[in-house]
């Protein structure tokens, strides 16, 4: 007997996260192993509501998230969601994307969820969110060769 995979679209997943957590400072999506060869999403929610540095959240019964990146078929990826009391702030690059930053985080530029999800979609589609160019080999090579692209993505 085969088990049916349940999916949730990325926007609904973030609605569920927001319903579960009162205050969110930052949301970071690690797309592993890299944006061009993504096999899984690890979503980290920085919040004072977490009880520890690693508190896995059960926000949906779905086991895969659906992300429309403009292709004929959307990406269906396994995911997990972890809340942390750890400080916000991640390096942007091939391994992850900050999709949300609250407007009261000292030393960081605010990022609306819509903007962050657009950046994530572009990376998963193999497009640099900074210059709009197609990333042929890997984001690692692209960012090394085009340092301003990586710098423009910083929050």
JSON list of C-alpha atoms in Angstrom, two decimals:
[
{"chain": "A", "resi": 1, "resn": "UNK", "atom": "CA", "xyz": [0.00, 0.00, 0.00]},
{"chain": "A", "resi": 2, "resn": "UNK", "atom": "CA", "xyz": [1.41, 3.38, -0.95]},
{"chain": "A", "resi": 3, "resn": "UNK", "atom": "CA", "xyz": [1.02, 6.39, 1.27]},
{"chain": "A", "resi": 4, "resn": "UNK", "atom": "CA", "xyz": [-0.33, 9.53, -0.37]},
{"chain": "A", "resi": 5, "resn": "UNK", "atom": "CA", "xyz": [1.85, 12.61, -0.04]},
{"chain": "A", "resi": 6, "resn": "UNK", "atom": "CA", "xyz": [0.07, 15.65, 1.32]},
{"chain": "A", "resi": 7, "resn": "UNK", "atom": "CA", "xyz": [1.20, 19.07, 0.06]},
{"chain": "A", "resi": 8, "resn": "UNK", "atom": "CA", "xyz": [0.73, 22.69, 1.10]},
{"chain": "A", "resi": 9, "resn": "UNK", "atom": "CA", "xyz": [1.55, 25.77, -0.96]},
{"chain": "A", "resi": 10, "resn": "UNK", "atom": "CA", "xyz": [4.29, 28.04, 0.39]},
{"chain": "A", "resi": 11, "resn": "UNK", "atom": "CA", "xyz": [1.94, 30.94, 1.17]},
{"chain": "A", "resi": 12, "resn": "UNK", "atom": "CA", "xyz": [-0.41, 28.73, 3.20]},
{"chain": "A", "resi": 13, "resn": "UNK", "atom": "CA", "xyz": [2.54, 27.25, 5.06]},
{"chain": "A", "resi": 14, "resn": "UNK", "atom": "CA", "xyz": [3.67, 30.73, 6.11]},
{"chain": "A", "resi": 15, "resn": "UNK", "atom": "CA", "xyz": [0.10, 31.63, 7.12]},
{"chain": "A", "resi": 16, "resn": "UNK", "atom": "CA", "xyz": [0.11, 28.56, 9.39]},
{"chain": "A", "resi": 17, "resn": "UNK", "atom": "CA", "xyz": [3.47, 29.59, 10.87]},
{"chain": "A", "resi": 18, "resn": "UNK", "atom": "CA", "xyz": [2.20, 33.11, 11.55]},
{"chain": "A", "resi": 19, "resn": "UNK", "atom": "CA", "xyz": [-0.94, 31.69, 13.19]},
{"chain": "A", "resi": 20, "resn": "UNK", "atom": "CA", "xyz": [1.22, 29.53, 15.48]},
{"chain": "A", "resi": 21, "resn": "UNK", "atom": "CA", "xyz": [3.80, 32.17, 16.50]},
{"chain": "A", "resi": 22, "resn": "UNK", "atom": "CA", "xyz": [2.87, 35.54, 18.01]},
{"chain": "A", "resi": 23, "resn": "UNK", "atom": "CA", "xyz": [6.00, 37.52, 17.09]},
{"chain": "A", "resi": 24, "resn": "UNK", "atom": "CA", "xyz": [8.45, 36.72, 14.31]},
{"chain": "A", "resi": 25, "resn": "UNK", "atom": "CA", "xyz": [11.75, 38.58, 14.01]},
{"chain": "A", "resi": 26, "resn": "UNK", "atom": "CA", "xyz": [13.07, 36.71, 10.98]},
{"chain": "A", "resi": 27, "resn": "UNK", "atom": "CA", "xyz": [12.32, 33.71, 8.79]},
{"chain": "A", "resi": 28, "resn": "UNK", "atom": "CA", "xyz": [15.20, 32.01, 7.00]},
{"chain": "A", "resi": 29, "resn": "UNK", "atom": "CA", "xyz": [14.75, 29.23, 4.45]},
{"chain": "A", "resi": 30, "resn": "UNK", "atom": "CA", "xyz": [17.71, 26.91, 3.98]},
{"chain": "A", "resi": 31, "resn": "UNK", "atom": "CA", "xyz": [17.42, 25.24, 0.58]},
{"chain": "A", "resi": 32, "resn": "UNK", "atom": "CA", "xyz": [19.69, 22.26, 0.81]},
{"chain": "A", "resi": 33, "resn": "UNK", "atom": "CA", "xyz": [22.15, 21.37, -0.56]},
{"chain": "A", "resi": 34, "resn": "UNK", "atom": "CA", "xyz": [21.99, 24.49, -2.75]},
{"chain": "A", "resi": 35, "resn": "UNK", "atom": "CA", "xyz": [19.45, 26.53, -4.68]},
{"chain": "A", "resi": 36, "resn": "UNK", "atom": "CA", "xyz": [20.29, 24.88, -7.98]},
{"chain": "A", "resi": 37, "resn": "UNK", "atom": "CA", "xyz": [20.01, 21.32, -6.61]},
{"chain": "A", "resi": 38, "resn": "UNK", "atom": "CA", "xyz": [17.48, 21.76, -3.82]},
{"chain": "A", "resi": 39, "resn": "UNK", "atom": "CA", "xyz": [16.25, 18.56, -2.18]},
{"chain": "A", "resi": 40, "resn": "UNK", "atom": "CA", "xyz": [14.70, 19.92, 1.03]},
{"chain": "A", "resi": 41, "resn": "UNK", "atom": "CA", "xyz": [13.70, 23.17, 2.76]},
{"chain": "A", "resi": 42, "resn": "UNK", "atom": "CA", "xyz": [14.59, 23.84, 6.39]},
{"chain": "A", "resi": 43, "resn": "UNK", "atom": "CA", "xyz": [12.64, 26.85, 7.67]},
{"chain": "A", "resi": 44, "resn": "UNK", "atom": "CA", "xyz": [13.97, 28.66, 10.75]},
{"chain": "A", "resi": 45, "resn": "UNK", "atom": "CA", "xyz": [11.65, 31.06, 12.55]},
{"chain": "A", "resi": 46, "resn": "UNK", "atom": "CA", "xyz": [13.41, 33.47, 14.92]},
{"chain": "A", "resi": 47, "resn": "UNK", "atom": "CA", "xyz": [11.01, 34.32, 17.73]},
{"chain": "A", "resi": 48, "resn": "UNK", "atom": "CA", "xyz": [10.92, 35.05, 21.43]},
{"chain": "A", "resi": 49, "resn": "UNK", "atom": "CA", "xyz": [8.02, 32.58, 21.61]},
{"chain": "A", "resi": 50, "resn": "UNK", "atom": "CA", "xyz": [10.35, 29.58, 21.21]},
{"chain": "A", "resi": 51, "resn": "UNK", "atom": "CA", "xyz": [11.19, 27.56, 24.30]},
{"chain": "A", "resi": 52, "resn": "UNK", "atom": "CA", "xyz": [14.73, 26.69, 23.16]},
{"chain": "A", "resi": 53, "resn": "UNK", "atom": "CA", "xyz": [17.27, 27.16, 20.40]},
{"chain": "A", "resi": 54, "resn": "UNK", "atom": "CA", "xyz": [15.71, 24.27, 18.44]},
{"chain": "A", "resi": 55, "resn": "UNK", "atom": "CA", "xyz": [11.96, 23.75, 18.78]},
{"chain": "A", "resi": 56, "resn": "UNK", "atom": "CA", "xyz": [10.48, 21.92, 15.81]},
{"chain": "A", "resi": 57, "resn": "UNK", "atom": "CA", "xyz": [6.98, 23.17, 15.02]},
{"chain": "A", "resi": 58, "resn": "UNK", "atom": "CA", "xyz": [4.10, 21.05, 13.79]},
{"chain": "A", "resi": 59, "resn": "UNK", "atom": "CA", "xyz": [2.22, 23.62, 11.69]},
{"chain": "A", "resi": 60, "resn": "UNK", "atom": "CA", "xyz": [0.60, 21.35, 9.09]},
{"chain": "A", "resi": 61, "resn": "UNK", "atom": "CA", "xyz": [-0.09, 17.72, 8.30]},
{"chain": "A", "resi": 62, "resn": "UNK", "atom": "CA", "xyz": [1.55, 18.17, 4.88]},
{"chain": "A", "resi": 63, "resn": "UNK", "atom": "CA", "xyz": [4.93, 16.62, 4.29]},
{"chain": "A", "resi": 64, "resn": "UNK", "atom": "CA", "xyz": [5.81, 18.57, 1.14]},
{"chain": "A", "resi": 65, "resn": "UNK", "atom": "CA", "xyz": [5.61, 22.24, 0.26]},
{"chain": "A", "resi": 66, "resn": "UNK", "atom": "CA", "xyz": [4.61, 23.32, -3.24]},
{"chain": "A", "resi": 67, "resn": "UNK", "atom": "CA", "xyz": [6.48, 26.28, -4.73]},
{"chain": "A", "resi": 68, "resn": "UNK", "atom": "CA", "xyz": [5.48, 27.68, -8.11]},
{"chain": "A", "resi": 69, "resn": "UNK", "atom": "CA", "xyz": [8.63, 28.92, -9.83]},
{"chain": "A", "resi": 70, "resn": "UNK", "atom": "CA", "xyz": [7.11, 29.51, -13.26]},
{"chain": "A", "resi": 71, "resn": "UNK", "atom": "CA", "xyz": [7.90, 26.09, -14.70]},
{"chain": "A", "resi": 72, "resn": "UNK", "atom": "CA", "xyz": [5.21, 23.81, -16.04]},
{"chain": "A", "resi": 73, "resn": "UNK", "atom": "CA", "xyz": [5.38, 21.82, -12.80]},
{"chain": "A", "resi": 74, "resn": "UNK", "atom": "CA", "xyz": [5.84, 23.45, -9.39]},
{"chain": "A", "resi": 75, "resn": "UNK", "atom": "CA", "xyz": [8.57, 22.22, -7.05]},
{"chain": "A", "resi": 76, "resn": "UNK", "atom": "CA", "xyz": [7.37, 19.77, -4.39]},
{"chain": "A", "resi": 77, "resn": "UNK", "atom": "CA", "xyz": [9.89, 19.63, -1.57]},
{"chain": "A", "resi": 78, "resn": "UNK", "atom": "CA", "xyz": [10.03, 18.00, 1.85]},
{"chain": "A", "resi": 79, "resn": "UNK", "atom": "CA", "xyz": [10.40, 20.57, 4.63]},
{"chain": "A", "resi": 80, "resn": "UNK", "atom": "CA", "xyz": [10.61, 21.14, 8.34]},
{"chain": "A", "resi": 81, "resn": "UNK", "atom": "CA", "xyz": [9.93, 24.20, 10.48]},
{"chain": "A", "resi": 82, "resn": "UNK", "atom": "CA", "xyz": [12.01, 25.08, 13.51]},
{"chain": "A", "resi": 83, "resn": "UNK", "atom": "CA", "xyz": [11.50, 27.96, 15.94]},
{"chain": "A", "resi": 84, "resn": "UNK", "atom": "CA", "xyz": [14.53, 29.35, 17.74]},
{"chain": "A", "resi": 85, "resn": "UNK", "atom": "CA", "xyz": [15.29, 31.95, 20.36]},
{"chain": "A", "resi": 86, "resn": "UNK", "atom": "CA", "xyz": [18.66, 32.41, 18.67]},
{"chain": "A", "resi": 87, "resn": "UNK", "atom": "CA", "xyz": [19.54, 35.80, 17.29]},
{"chain": "A", "resi": 88, "resn": "UNK", "atom": "CA", "xyz": [18.34, 36.68, 13.82]},
{"chain": "A", "resi": 89, "resn": "UNK", "atom": "CA", "xyz": [20.81, 37.19, 11.00]},
{"chain": "A", "resi": 90, "resn": "UNK", "atom": "CA", "xyz": [21.95, 34.78, 8.32]},
{"chain": "A", "resi": 91, "resn": "UNK", "atom": "CA", "xyz": [24.42, 35.04, 5.48]},
{"chain": "A", "resi": 92, "resn": "UNK", "atom": "CA", "xyz": [22.60, 35.03, 2.16]},
{"chain": "A", "resi": 93, "resn": "UNK", "atom": "CA", "xyz": [23.76, 32.82, -0.61]},
{"chain": "A", "resi": 94, "resn": "UNK", "atom": "CA", "xyz": [23.44, 29.46, -2.27]},
{"chain": "A", "resi": 95, "resn": "UNK", "atom": "CA", "xyz": [22.34, 27.62, 0.87]},
{"chain": "A", "resi": 96, "resn": "UNK", "atom": "CA", "xyz": [19.58, 29.90, 2.07]},
{"chain": "A", "resi": 97, "resn": "UNK", "atom": "CA", "xyz": [17.34, 32.93, 1.74]},
{"chain": "A", "resi": 98, "resn": "UNK", "atom": "CA", "xyz": [15.95, 35.26, 4.38]},
{"chain": "A", "resi": 99, "resn": "UNK", "atom": "CA", "xyz": [12.31, 35.56, 3.36]},
{"chain": "A", "resi": 100, "resn": "UNK", "atom": "CA", "xyz": [11.15, 37.85, 6.18]},
{"chain": "A", "resi": 101, "resn": "UNK", "atom": "CA", "xyz": [12.72, 40.40, 8.54]},
{"chain": "A", "resi": 102, "resn": "UNK", "atom": "CA", "xyz": [10.61, 42.45, 10.95]},
{"chain": "A", "resi": 103, "resn": "UNK", "atom": "CA", "xyz": [10.92, 46.22, 10.68]},
{"chain": "A", "resi": 104, "resn": "UNK", "atom": "CA", "xyz": [12.23, 46.61, 14.24]},
{"chain": "A", "resi": 105, "resn": "UNK", "atom": "CA", "xyz": [15.37, 44.47, 13.96]},
{"chain": "A", "resi": 106, "resn": "UNK", "atom": "CA", "xyz": [18.40, 46.58, 14.79]},
{"chain": "A", "resi": 107, "resn": "UNK", "atom": "CA", "xyz": [21.09, 46.54, 12.12]},
{"chain": "A", "resi": 108, "resn": "UNK", "atom": "CA", "xyz": [18.94, 44.80, 9.50]},
{"chain": "A", "resi": 109, "resn": "UNK", "atom": "CA", "xyz": [16.83, 46.06, 6.65]},
{"chain": "A", "resi": 110, "resn": "UNK", "atom": "CA", "xyz": [13.19, 44.97, 6.87]},
{"chain": "A", "resi": 111, "resn": "UNK", "atom": "CA", "xyz": [12.01, 42.49, 4.24]},
{"chain": "A", "resi": 112, "resn": "UNK", "atom": "CA", "xyz": [8.34, 41.79, 3.52]},
{"chain": "A", "resi": 113, "resn": "UNK", "atom": "CA", "xyz": [7.37, 38.16, 3.10]},
{"chain": "A", "resi": 114, "resn": "UNK", "atom": "CA", "xyz": [6.17, 38.77, -0.48]},
{"chain": "A", "resi": 115, "resn": "UNK", "atom": "CA", "xyz": [9.58, 40.15, -1.44]},
{"chain": "A", "resi": 116, "resn": "UNK", "atom": "CA", "xyz": [11.41, 37.31, 0.30]},
{"chain": "A", "resi": 117, "resn": "UNK", "atom": "CA", "xyz": [9.30, 34.63, -1.35]},
{"chain": "A", "resi": 118, "resn": "UNK", "atom": "CA", "xyz": [9.92, 36.24, -4.75]},
{"chain": "A", "resi": 119, "resn": "UNK", "atom": "CA", "xyz": [13.68, 36.06, -4.11]},
{"chain": "A", "resi": 120, "resn": "UNK", "atom": "CA", "xyz": [13.37, 32.42, -3.02]},
{"chain": "A", "resi": 121, "resn": "UNK", "atom": "CA", "xyz": [11.39, 31.52, -6.15]},
{"chain": "A", "resi": 122, "resn": "UNK", "atom": "CA", "xyz": [13.97, 33.19, -8.40]},
{"chain": "A", "resi": 123, "resn": "UNK", "atom": "CA", "xyz": [16.82, 31.29, -6.75]},
{"chain": "A", "resi": 124, "resn": "UNK", "atom": "CA", "xyz": [14.99, 27.97, -7.03]},
{"chain": "A", "resi": 125, "resn": "UNK", "atom": "CA", "xyz": [14.35, 28.72, -10.72]},
{"chain": "A", "resi": 126, "resn": "UNK", "atom": "CA", "xyz": [18.08, 29.31, -11.29]},
{"chain": "A", "resi": 127, "resn": "UNK", "atom": "CA", "xyz": [17.78, 33.09, -11.70]},
{"chain": "A", "resi": 128, "resn": "UNK", "atom": "CA", "xyz": [19.91, 35.56, -9.78]},
{"chain": "A", "resi": 129, "resn": "UNK", "atom": "CA", "xyz": [17.52, 37.81, -7.80]},
{"chain": "A", "resi": 130, "resn": "UNK", "atom": "CA", "xyz": [19.99, 40.71, -8.02]},
{"chain": "A", "resi": 131, "resn": "UNK", "atom": "CA", "xyz": [20.95, 40.88, -11.70]},
{"chain": "A", "resi": 132, "resn": "UNK", "atom": "CA", "xyz": [18.21, 38.72, -13.23]},
{"chain": "A", "resi": 133, "resn": "UNK", "atom": "CA", "xyz": [20.76, 36.59, -15.03]},
{"chain": "A", "resi": 134, "resn": "UNK", "atom": "CA", "xyz": [20.44, 32.84, -15.49]},
{"chain": "A", "resi": 135, "resn": "UNK", "atom": "CA", "xyz": [22.75, 30.92, -13.20]},
{"chain": "A", "resi": 136, "resn": "UNK", "atom": "CA", "xyz": [24.30, 28.28, -15.45]},
{"chain": "A", "resi": 137, "resn": "UNK", "atom": "CA", "xyz": [26.51, 26.24, -13.14]},
{"chain": "A", "resi": 138, "resn": "UNK", "atom": "CA", "xyz": [25.89, 27.16, -9.52]},
{"chain": "A", "resi": 139, "resn": "UNK", "atom": "CA", "xyz": [25.05, 30.13, -7.33]},
{"chain": "A", "resi": 140, "resn": "UNK", "atom": "CA", "xyz": [28.39, 29.60, -5.62]},
{"chain": "A", "resi": 141, "resn": "UNK", "atom": "CA", "xyz": [30.22, 30.33, -8.89]},
{"chain": "A", "resi": 142, "resn": "UNK", "atom": "CA", "xyz": [27.84, 33.17, -9.79]},
{"chain": "A", "resi": 143, "resn": "UNK", "atom": "CA", "xyz": [28.29, 34.94, -6.45]},
{"chain": "A", "resi": 144, "resn": "UNK", "atom": "CA", "xyz": [32.06, 34.47, -6.57]},
{"chain": "A", "resi": 145, "resn": "UNK", "atom": "CA", "xyz": [32.22, 35.98, -10.06]},
{"chain": "A", "resi": 146, "resn": "UNK", "atom": "CA", "xyz": [29.59, 38.68, -9.38]},
{"chain": "A", "resi": 147, "resn": "UNK", "atom": "CA", "xyz": [30.24, 39.89, -5.85]},
{"chain": "A", "resi": 148, "resn": "UNK", "atom": "CA", "xyz": [27.77, 42.78, -6.16]},
{"chain": "A", "resi": 149, "resn": "UNK", "atom": "CA", "xyz": [24.92, 40.27, -6.66]},
{"chain": "A", "resi": 150, "resn": "UNK", "atom": "CA", "xyz": [25.62, 38.67, -3.30]},
{"chain": "A", "resi": 151, "resn": "UNK", "atom": "CA", "xyz": [26.03, 42.06, -1.62]},
{"chain": "A", "resi": 152, "resn": "UNK", "atom": "CA", "xyz": [22.72, 43.34, -3.05]},
{"chain": "A", "resi": 153, "resn": "UNK", "atom": "CA", "xyz": [20.88, 40.39, -1.51]},
{"chain": "A", "resi": 154, "resn": "UNK", "atom": "CA", "xyz": [22.03, 41.17, 2.03]},
{"chain": "A", "resi": 155, "resn": "UNK", "atom": "CA", "xyz": [19.42, 42.37, 4.53]}
]
